[in-house]
Short mmCIF file of C-alpha atoms in Angstrom, two decimals:
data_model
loop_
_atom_site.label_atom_id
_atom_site.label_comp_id
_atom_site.label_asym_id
_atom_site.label_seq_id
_atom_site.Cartn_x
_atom_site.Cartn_y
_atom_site.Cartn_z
CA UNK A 1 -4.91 -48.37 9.98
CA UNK A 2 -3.18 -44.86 9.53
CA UNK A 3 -0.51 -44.39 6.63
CA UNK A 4 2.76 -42.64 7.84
CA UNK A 5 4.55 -41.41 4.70
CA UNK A 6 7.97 -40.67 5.50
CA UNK A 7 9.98 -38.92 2.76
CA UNK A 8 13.84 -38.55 3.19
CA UNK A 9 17.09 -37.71 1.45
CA UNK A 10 20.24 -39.58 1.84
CA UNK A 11 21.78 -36.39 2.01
CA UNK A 12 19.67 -35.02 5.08
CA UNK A 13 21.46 -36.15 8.45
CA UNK A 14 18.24 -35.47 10.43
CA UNK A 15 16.04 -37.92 7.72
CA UNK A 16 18.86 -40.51 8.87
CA UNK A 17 18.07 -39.49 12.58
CA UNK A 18 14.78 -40.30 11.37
CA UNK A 19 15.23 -43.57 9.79
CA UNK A 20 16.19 -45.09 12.39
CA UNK A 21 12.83 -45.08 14.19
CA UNK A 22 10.37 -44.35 12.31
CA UNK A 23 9.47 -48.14 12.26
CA UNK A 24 9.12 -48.41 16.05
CA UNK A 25 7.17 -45.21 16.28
CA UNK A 26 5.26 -47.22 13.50
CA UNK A 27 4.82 -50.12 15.33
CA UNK A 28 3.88 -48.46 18.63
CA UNK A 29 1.02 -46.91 16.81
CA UNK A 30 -0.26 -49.06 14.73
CA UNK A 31 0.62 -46.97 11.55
CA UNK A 32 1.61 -48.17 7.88
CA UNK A 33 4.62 -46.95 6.79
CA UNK A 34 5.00 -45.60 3.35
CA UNK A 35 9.04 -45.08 2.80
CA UNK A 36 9.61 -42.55 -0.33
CA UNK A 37 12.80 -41.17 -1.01
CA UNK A 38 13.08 -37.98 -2.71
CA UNK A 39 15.33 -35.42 -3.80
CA UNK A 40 15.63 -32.62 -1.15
CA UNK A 41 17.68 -30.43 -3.32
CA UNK A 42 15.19 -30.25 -6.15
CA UNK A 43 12.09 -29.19 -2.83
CA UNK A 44 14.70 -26.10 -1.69
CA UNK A 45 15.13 -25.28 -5.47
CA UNK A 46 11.13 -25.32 -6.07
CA UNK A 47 10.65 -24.06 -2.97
CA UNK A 48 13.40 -21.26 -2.30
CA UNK A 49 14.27 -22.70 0.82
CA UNK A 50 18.28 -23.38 1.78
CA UNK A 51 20.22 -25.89 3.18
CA UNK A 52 21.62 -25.25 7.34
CA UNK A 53 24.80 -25.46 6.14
CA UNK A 54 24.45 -22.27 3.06
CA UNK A 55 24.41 -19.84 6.96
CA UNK A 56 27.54 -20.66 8.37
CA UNK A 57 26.76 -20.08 11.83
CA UNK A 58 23.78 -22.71 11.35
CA UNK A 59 25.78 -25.18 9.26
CA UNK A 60 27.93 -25.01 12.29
CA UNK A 61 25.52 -25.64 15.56
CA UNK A 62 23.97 -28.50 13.31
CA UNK A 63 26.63 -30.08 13.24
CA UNK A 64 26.62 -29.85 16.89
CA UNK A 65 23.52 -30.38 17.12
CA UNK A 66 23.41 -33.10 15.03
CA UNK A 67 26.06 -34.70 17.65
CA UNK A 68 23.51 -34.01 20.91
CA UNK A 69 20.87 -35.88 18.62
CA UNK A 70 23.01 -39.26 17.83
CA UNK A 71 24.07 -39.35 21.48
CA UNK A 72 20.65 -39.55 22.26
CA UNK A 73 18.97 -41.86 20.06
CA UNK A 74 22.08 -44.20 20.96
CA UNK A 75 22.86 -44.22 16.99
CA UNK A 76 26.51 -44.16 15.24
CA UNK A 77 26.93 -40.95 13.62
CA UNK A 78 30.17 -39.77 12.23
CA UNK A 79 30.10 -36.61 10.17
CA UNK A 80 31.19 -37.11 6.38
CA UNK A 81 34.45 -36.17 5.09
CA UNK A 82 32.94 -34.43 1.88
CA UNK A 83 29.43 -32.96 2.41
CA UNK A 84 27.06 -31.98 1.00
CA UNK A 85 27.66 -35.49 -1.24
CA UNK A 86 25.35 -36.16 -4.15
CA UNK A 87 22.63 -38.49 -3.42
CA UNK A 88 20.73 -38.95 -6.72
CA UNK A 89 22.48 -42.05 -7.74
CA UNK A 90 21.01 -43.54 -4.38
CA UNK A 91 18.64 -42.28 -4.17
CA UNK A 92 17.25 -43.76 -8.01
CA UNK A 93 19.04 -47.03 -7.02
CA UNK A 94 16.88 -47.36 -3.61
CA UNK A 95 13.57 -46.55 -5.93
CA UNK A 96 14.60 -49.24 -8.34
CA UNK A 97 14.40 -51.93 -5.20
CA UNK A 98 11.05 -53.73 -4.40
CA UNK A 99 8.96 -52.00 -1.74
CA UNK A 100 9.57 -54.76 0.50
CA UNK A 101 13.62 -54.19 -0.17
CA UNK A 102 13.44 -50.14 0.09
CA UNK A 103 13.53 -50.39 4.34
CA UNK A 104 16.98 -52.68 4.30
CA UNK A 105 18.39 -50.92 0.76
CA UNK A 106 17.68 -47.21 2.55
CA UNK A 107 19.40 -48.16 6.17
CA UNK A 108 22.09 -49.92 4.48
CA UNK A 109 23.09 -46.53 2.30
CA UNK A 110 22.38 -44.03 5.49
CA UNK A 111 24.66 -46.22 8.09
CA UNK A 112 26.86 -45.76 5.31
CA UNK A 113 26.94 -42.34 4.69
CA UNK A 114 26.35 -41.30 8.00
CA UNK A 115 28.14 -43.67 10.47
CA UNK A 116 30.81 -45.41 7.98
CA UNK A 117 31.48 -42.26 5.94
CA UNK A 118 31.46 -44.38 2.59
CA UNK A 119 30.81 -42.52 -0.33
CA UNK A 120 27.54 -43.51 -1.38
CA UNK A 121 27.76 -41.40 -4.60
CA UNK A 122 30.15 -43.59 -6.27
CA UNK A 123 28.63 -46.62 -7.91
CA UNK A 124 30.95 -49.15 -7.39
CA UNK A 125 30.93 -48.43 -3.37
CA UNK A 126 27.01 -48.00 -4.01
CA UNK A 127 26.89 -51.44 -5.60
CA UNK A 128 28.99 -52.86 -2.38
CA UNK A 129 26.65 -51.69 0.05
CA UNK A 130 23.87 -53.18 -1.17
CA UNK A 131 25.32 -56.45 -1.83
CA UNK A 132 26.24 -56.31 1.54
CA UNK A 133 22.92 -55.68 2.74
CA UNK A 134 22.08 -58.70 0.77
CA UNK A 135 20.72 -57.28 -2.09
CA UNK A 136 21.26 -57.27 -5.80
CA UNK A 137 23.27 -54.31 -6.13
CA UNK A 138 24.72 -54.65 -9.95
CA UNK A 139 21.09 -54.84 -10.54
CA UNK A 140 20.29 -51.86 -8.93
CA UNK A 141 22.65 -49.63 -9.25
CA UNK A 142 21.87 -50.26 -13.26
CA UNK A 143 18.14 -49.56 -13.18
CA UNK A 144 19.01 -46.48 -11.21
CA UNK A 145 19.02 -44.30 -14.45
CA UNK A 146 15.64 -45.51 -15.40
CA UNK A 147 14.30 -43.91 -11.98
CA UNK A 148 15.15 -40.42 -12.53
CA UNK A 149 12.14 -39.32 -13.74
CA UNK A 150 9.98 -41.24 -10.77
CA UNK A 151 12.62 -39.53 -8.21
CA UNK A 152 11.48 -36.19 -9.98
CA UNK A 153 8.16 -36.80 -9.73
CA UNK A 154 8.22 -38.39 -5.76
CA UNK A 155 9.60 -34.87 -5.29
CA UNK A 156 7.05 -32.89 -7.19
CA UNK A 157 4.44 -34.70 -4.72
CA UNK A 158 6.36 -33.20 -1.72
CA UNK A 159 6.40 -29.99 -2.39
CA UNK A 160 3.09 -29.76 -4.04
CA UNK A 161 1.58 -31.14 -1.00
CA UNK A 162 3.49 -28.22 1.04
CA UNK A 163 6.75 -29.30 2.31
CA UNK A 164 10.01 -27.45 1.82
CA UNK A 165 12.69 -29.67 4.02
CA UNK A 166 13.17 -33.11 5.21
CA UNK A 167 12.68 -35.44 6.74
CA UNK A 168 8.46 -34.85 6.01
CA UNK A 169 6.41 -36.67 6.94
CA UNK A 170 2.63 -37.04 6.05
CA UNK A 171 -0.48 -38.77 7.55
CA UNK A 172 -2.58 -37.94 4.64
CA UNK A 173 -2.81 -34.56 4.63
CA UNK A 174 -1.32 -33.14 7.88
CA UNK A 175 2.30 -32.29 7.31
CA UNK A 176 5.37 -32.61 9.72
CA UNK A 177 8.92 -31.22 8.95
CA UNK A 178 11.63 -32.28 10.90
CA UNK A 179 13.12 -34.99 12.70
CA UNK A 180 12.43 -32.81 15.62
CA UNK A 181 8.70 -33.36 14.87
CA UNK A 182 8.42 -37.30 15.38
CA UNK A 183 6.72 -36.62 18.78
CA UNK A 184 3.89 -34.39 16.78
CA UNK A 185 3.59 -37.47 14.31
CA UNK A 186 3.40 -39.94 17.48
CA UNK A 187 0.71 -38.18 18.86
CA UNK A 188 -1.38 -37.30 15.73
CA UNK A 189 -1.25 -40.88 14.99
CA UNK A 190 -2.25 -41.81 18.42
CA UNK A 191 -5.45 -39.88 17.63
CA UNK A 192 -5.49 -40.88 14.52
CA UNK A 193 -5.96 -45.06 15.16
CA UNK B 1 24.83 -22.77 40.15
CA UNK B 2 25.51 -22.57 36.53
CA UNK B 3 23.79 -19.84 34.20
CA UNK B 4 21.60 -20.33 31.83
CA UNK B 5 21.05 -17.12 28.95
CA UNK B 6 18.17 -16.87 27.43
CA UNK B 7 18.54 -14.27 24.00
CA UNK B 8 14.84 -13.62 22.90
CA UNK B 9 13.01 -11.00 20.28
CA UNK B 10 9.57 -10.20 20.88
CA UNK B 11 8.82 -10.80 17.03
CA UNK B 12 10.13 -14.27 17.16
CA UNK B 13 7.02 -16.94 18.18
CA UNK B 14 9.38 -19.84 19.01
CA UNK B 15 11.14 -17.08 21.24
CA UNK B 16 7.47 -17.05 23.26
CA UNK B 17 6.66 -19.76 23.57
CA UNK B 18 9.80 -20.83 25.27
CA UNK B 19 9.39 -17.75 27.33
CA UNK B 20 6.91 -19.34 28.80
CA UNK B 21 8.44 -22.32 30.16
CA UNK B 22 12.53 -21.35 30.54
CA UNK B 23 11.56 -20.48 34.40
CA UNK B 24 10.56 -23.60 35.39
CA UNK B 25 13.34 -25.31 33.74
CA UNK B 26 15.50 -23.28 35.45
CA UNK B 27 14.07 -24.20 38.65
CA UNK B 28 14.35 -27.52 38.08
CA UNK B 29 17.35 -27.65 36.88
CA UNK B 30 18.85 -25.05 39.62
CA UNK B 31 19.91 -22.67 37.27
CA UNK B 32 20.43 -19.25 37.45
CA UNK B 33 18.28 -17.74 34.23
CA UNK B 34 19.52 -14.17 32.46
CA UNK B 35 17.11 -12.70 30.26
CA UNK B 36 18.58 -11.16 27.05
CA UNK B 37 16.45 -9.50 24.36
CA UNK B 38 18.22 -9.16 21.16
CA UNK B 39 17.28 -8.15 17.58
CA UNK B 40 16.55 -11.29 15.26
CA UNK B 41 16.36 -8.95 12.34
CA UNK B 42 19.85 -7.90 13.52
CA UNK B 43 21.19 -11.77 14.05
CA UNK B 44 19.66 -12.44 10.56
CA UNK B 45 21.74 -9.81 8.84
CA UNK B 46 24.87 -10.18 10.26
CA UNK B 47 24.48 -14.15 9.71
CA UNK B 48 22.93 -14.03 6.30
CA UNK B 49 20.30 -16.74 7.89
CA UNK B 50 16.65 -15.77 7.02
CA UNK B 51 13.31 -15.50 8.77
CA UNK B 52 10.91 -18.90 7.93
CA UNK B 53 8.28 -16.97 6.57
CA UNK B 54 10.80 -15.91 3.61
CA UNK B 55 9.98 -19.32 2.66
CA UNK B 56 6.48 -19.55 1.58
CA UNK B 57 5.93 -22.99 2.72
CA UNK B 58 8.06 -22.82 5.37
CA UNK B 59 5.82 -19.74 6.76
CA UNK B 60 2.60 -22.17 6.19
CA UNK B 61 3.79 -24.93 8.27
CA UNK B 62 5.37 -22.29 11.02
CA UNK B 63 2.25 -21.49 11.53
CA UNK B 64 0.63 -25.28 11.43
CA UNK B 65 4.13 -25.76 14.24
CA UNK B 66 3.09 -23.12 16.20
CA UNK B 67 -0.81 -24.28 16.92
CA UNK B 68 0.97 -27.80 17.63
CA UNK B 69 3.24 -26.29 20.03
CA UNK B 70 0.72 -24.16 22.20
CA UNK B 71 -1.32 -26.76 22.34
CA UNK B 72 1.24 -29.05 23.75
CA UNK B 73 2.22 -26.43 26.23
CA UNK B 74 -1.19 -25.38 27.15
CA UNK B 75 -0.30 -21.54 26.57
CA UNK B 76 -2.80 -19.06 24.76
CA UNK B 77 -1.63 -18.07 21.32
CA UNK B 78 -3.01 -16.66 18.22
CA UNK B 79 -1.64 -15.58 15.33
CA UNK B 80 -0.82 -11.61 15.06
CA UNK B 81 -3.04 -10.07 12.09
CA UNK B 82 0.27 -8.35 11.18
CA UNK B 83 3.24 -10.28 10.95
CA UNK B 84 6.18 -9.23 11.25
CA UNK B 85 6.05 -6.51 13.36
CA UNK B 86 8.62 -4.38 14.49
CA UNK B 87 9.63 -5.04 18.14
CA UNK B 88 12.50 -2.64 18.25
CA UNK B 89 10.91 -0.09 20.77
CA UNK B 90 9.69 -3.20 22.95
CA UNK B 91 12.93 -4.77 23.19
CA UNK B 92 14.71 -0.71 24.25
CA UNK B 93 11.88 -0.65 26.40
CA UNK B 94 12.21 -4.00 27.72
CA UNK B 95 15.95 -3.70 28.34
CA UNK B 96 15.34 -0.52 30.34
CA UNK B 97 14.01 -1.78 32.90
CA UNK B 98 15.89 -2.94 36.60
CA UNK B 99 16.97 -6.32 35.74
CA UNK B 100 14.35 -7.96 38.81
CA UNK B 101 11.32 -6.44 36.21
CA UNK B 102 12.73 -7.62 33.14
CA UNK B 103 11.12 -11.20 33.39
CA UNK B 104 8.09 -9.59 33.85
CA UNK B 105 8.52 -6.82 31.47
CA UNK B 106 8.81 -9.67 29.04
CA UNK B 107 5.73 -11.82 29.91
CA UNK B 108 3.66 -8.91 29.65
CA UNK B 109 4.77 -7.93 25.79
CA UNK B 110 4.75 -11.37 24.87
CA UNK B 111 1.16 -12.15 26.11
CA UNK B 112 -0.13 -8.89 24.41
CA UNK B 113 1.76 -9.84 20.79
CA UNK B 114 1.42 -13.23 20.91
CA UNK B 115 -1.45 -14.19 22.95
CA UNK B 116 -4.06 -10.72 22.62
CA UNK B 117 -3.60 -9.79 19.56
CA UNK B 118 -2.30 -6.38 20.20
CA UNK B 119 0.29 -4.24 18.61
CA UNK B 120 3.23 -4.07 20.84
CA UNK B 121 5.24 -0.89 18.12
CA UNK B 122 2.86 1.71 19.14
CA UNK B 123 3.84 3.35 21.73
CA UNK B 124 0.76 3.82 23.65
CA UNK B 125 -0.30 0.31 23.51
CA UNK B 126 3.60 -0.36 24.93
CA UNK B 127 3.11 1.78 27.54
CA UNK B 128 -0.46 0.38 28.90
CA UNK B 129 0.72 -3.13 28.80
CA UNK B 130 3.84 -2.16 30.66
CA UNK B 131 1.40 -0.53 33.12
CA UNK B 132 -1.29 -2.82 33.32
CA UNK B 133 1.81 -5.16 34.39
CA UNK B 134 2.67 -2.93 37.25
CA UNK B 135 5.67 -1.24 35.49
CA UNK B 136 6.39 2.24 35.07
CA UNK B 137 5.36 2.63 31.28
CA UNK B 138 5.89 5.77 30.44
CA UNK B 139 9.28 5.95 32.08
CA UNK B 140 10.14 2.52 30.41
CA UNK B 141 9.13 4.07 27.10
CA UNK B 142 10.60 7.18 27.24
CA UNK B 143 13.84 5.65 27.91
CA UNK B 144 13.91 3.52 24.98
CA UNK B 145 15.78 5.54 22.40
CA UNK B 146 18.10 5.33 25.24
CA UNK B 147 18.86 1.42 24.86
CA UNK B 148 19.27 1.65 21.10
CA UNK B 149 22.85 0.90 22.10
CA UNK B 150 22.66 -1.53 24.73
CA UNK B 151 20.52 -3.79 22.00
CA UNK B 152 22.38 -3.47 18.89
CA UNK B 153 25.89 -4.55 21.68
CA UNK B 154 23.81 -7.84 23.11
CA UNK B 155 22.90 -8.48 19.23
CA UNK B 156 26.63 -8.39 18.52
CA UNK B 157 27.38 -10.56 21.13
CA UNK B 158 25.20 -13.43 20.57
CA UNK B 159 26.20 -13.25 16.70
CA UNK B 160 30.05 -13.10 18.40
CA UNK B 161 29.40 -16.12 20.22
CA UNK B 162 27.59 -18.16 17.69
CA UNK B 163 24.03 -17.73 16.95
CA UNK B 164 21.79 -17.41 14.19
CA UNK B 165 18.53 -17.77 15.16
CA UNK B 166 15.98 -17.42 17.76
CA UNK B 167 15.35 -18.32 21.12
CA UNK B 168 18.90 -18.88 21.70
CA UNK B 169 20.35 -20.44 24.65
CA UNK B 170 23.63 -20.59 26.23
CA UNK B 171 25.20 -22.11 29.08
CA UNK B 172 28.64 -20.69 29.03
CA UNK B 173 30.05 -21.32 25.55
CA UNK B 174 27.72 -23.83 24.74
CA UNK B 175 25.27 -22.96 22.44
CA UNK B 176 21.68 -24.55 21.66
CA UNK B 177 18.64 -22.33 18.85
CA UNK B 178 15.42 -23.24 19.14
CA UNK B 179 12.39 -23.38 21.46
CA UNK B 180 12.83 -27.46 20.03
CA UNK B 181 16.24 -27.88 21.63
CA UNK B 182 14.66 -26.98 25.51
CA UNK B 183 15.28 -30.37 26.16
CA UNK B 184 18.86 -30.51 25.16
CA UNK B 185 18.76 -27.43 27.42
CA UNK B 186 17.72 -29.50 30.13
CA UNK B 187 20.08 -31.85 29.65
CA UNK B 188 23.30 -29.91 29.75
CA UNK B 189 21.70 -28.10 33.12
CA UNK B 190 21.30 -31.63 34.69
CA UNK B 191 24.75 -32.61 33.76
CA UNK B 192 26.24 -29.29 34.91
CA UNK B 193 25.03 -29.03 37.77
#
């Protein structure tokens, strides 16, 4: 059975594009997934690469873009009021859960961010979110500082292993950037079962 | 019959490769398909957006993309041993001709750069792939300097009207970048027809 490592950042709208189906791509081909969040602004800072939204023109049509992409999947999408929003504390919180708890802790904080425009960057409306999504957010949310340097270092893998963006993706060696590239992954891990 | 503008550069890969499959969607869509060449360098200064390859791993997996992608669309391509490479006197040359040999024009210098490995900025190789297409090279050429206008105005326009990248795509005011967003393409054409 293939491994599909999918690495995302709350903060990257087209890694929440990607969240929500990267299980059924899973499931139609047979793959493990391996979620792993990481921090995207610490790959363009090792990396030199830049955010859409630093070109205005590009920050613009992805927002558009981004819009053409929801309407499509049939997901909720509604752009933030503040952006770009920090996602470390999340993003350390989400690492703190079990494995078995990252799937429902990382699609509770994305719907949130991206189609309830919560702010997932302060704690308290953190903590709410994942008790909502039935898990133990105090808890959470107060191991979150312990995960800074395992954030740090789920980042360091990234780029060392080539990427520069998100979402990436990775079936062991052979790299994907984009949610634009989930057909790619489909069919490399067509060949690859 | 809506219309359907297609803004390419001869240095831009993602610009060929949808070059070689905007006909057919226009067919099959029923719409009527202008080809504009344009200077990327040019878009990429006035925008302040950046070629992938300033990136360094965003230049590795360009390249990774770009084997993916002509391998999907079953066209020839192989990477140019130098890269970039100036396609200013391509794109005069290219604009100079009648409007009915422009498609064809532009097949021709995209097959040599992208596909043959040859070096489309010299001026003799120009003008015997323009020939070898059944164009007038010299002619087309010779009246490059000519069109050093005519390319730096449908530069400004596209930057006017939104862009920042390349292949770019409009039908009217609606804008989609990217050989990747074809399908959106498609869409919109479907919808306004």
């Amino acid at each position: 059975m293939p491994t599909l490592e999918f690495f995302y950042d709350f903060v990257s709208p087209y890694s929440y594009l990607a969240s929500t189906r990267v299980e059924a791509l899973a499931a139609r081909t047979g793959a493990a997934l391996r979620w792993r969040p990481f921090l995207l602004g610490g790959v363009f800072k090792a990396t030199g690469n830049r955010a859409p939204i630093e070109t205005v023109a590009k920050g613009k049509h992805m927002w558009l873009d981004l819009e053409r992409w929801s309407r499509r999947l049939e997901v909720p999408f509604r752009r933030p009021t503040s952006f770009p929003f920090s996602p470390i504390l999340a993003l350390r919180a989400a690492l703190a859960a079990a494995p078995a708890d990252l799937p429902k802790a990382t699609h509770a904080i994305y719907r949130a961010a991206w189609a309830d425009g919560r702010d997932i960057a302060d704690a308290a409306v953190l903590t709410a979110i994942l008790c909502e999504a039935g898990l133990d957010g105090p808890t959470l949310v107060a191991a979150a500082p312990s995960m800074k340097e395992a954030l740090a270092a789920q980042t360091q893998e990234a780029v060392d292993r080539g990427t520069y963006g998100a979402p990436t993706f990775f079936i062991g060696t052979e790299l994907f950037v984009g949610n634009d590239r989930l057909d790619f992954v489909e069919e490399a891990l067509g060949k690859a079962r």
